[in-house]
C-alpha positions as semicolon CSV with decimal commas, in nm:
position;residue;x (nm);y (nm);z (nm)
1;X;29,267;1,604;7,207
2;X;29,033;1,507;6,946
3;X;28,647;1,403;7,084
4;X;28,512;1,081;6,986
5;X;28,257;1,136;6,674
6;X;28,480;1,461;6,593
7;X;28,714;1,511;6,301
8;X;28,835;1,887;6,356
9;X;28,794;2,130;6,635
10;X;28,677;2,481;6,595
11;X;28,933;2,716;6,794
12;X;28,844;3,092;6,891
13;X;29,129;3,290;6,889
14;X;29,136;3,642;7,030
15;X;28,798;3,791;7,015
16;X;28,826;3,857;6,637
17;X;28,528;3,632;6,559
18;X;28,381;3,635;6,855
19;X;28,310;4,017;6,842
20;X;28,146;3,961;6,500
21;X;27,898;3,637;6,618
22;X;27,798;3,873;6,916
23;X;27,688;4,174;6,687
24;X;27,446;3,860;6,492
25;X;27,070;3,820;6,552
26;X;26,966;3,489;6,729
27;X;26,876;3,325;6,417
28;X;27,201;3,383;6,187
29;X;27,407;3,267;6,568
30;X;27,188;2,933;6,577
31;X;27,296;2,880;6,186
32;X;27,650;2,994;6,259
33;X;27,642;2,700;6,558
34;X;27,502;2,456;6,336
35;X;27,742;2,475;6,080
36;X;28,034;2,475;6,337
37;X;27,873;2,155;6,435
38;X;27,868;2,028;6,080
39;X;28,242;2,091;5,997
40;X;28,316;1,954;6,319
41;X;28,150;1,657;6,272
42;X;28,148;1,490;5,951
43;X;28,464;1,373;5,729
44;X;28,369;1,567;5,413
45;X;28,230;1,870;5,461
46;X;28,026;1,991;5,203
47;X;28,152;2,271;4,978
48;X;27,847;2,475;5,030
49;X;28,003;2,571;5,373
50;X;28,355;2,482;5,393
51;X;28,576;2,612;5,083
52;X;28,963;2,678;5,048
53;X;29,004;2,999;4,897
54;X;29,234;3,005;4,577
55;X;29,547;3,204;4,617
56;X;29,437;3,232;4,981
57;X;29,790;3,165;5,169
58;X;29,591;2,835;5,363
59;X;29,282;3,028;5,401
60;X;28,914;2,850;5,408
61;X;28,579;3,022;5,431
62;X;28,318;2,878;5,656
63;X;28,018;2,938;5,448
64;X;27,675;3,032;5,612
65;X;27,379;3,150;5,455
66;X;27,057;3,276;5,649
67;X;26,732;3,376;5,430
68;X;26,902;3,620;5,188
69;X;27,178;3,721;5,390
70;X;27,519;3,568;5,335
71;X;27,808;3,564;5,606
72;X;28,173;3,443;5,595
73;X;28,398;3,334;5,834
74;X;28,780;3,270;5,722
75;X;28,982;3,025;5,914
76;X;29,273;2,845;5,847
77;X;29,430;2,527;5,965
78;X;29,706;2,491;6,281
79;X;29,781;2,120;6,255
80;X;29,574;1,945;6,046
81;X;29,243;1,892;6,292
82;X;29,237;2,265;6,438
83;X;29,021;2,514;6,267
84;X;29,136;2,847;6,371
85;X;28,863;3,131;6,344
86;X;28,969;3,461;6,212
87;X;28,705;3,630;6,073
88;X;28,341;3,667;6,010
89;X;28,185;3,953;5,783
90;X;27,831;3,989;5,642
91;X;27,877;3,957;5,232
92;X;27,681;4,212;5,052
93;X;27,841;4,109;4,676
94;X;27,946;3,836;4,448
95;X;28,315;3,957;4,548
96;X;28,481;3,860;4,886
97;X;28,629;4,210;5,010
98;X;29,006;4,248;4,958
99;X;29,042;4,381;5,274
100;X;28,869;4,130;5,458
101;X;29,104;3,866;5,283
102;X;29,353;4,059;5,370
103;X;29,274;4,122;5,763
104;X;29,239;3,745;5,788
105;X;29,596;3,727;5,659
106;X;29,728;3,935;5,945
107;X;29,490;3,769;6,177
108;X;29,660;3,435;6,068
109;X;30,024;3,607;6,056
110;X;29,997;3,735;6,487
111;X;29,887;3,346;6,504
112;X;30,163;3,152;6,371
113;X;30,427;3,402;6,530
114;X;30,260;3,404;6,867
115;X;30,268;3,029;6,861
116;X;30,658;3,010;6,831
């Protein structure tokens, strides 16, 4: 059920992002929370940390940026309001990993077949 003031809820699945966020120093955690809080919140979220990935299968990137260090988290959509975390990786280049693309994918896959 959706929370008054809320217009999507962030949903942990497994421990596949969780493991990642524990492994983070307090400050990039506190950032991580805030933008959860962000997307969560407001109707349009910014670009700058939400983006659909092209050619991504239904794939977004929550987009979080501490100092000079960049981290991703890819998520995807169960029902319109549900943001389902896959997930998270520090980003050392301009590229996004295949293989991290591609582990979100299967991440995404064990979802939609455990949910029928």
């Amino acid at each position: 059920m959706q929370q008054a003031g809320k217009f999507r809820t962030i949903f942990f699945y497994k421990d596949y992002f969780e493991s990642f966020f524990l492994k983070q120093r307090k400050k990039v955690k506190d950032k991580i929370v805030w933008v959860f809080e962000l997307i969560e919140s407001v109707q349009r979220v910014p670009e700058l940390y939400f983006k659909h990935i092209e050619n991504g299968e239904g794939l977004y990137e929550i987009r979080v940026q501490v100092g000079n260090d960049i981290f991703r988290i890819f998520c995807f959509f169960d029902e319109g309001k549900l943001i389902v975390l896959a997930n998270g990786f520090q980003k050392k280049s301009q590229k996004t990993p295949k293989q991290e693309i591609e582990r979100a994918l299967k991440i995404k896959e064990e979802y939609e077949s455990e949910k029928k």
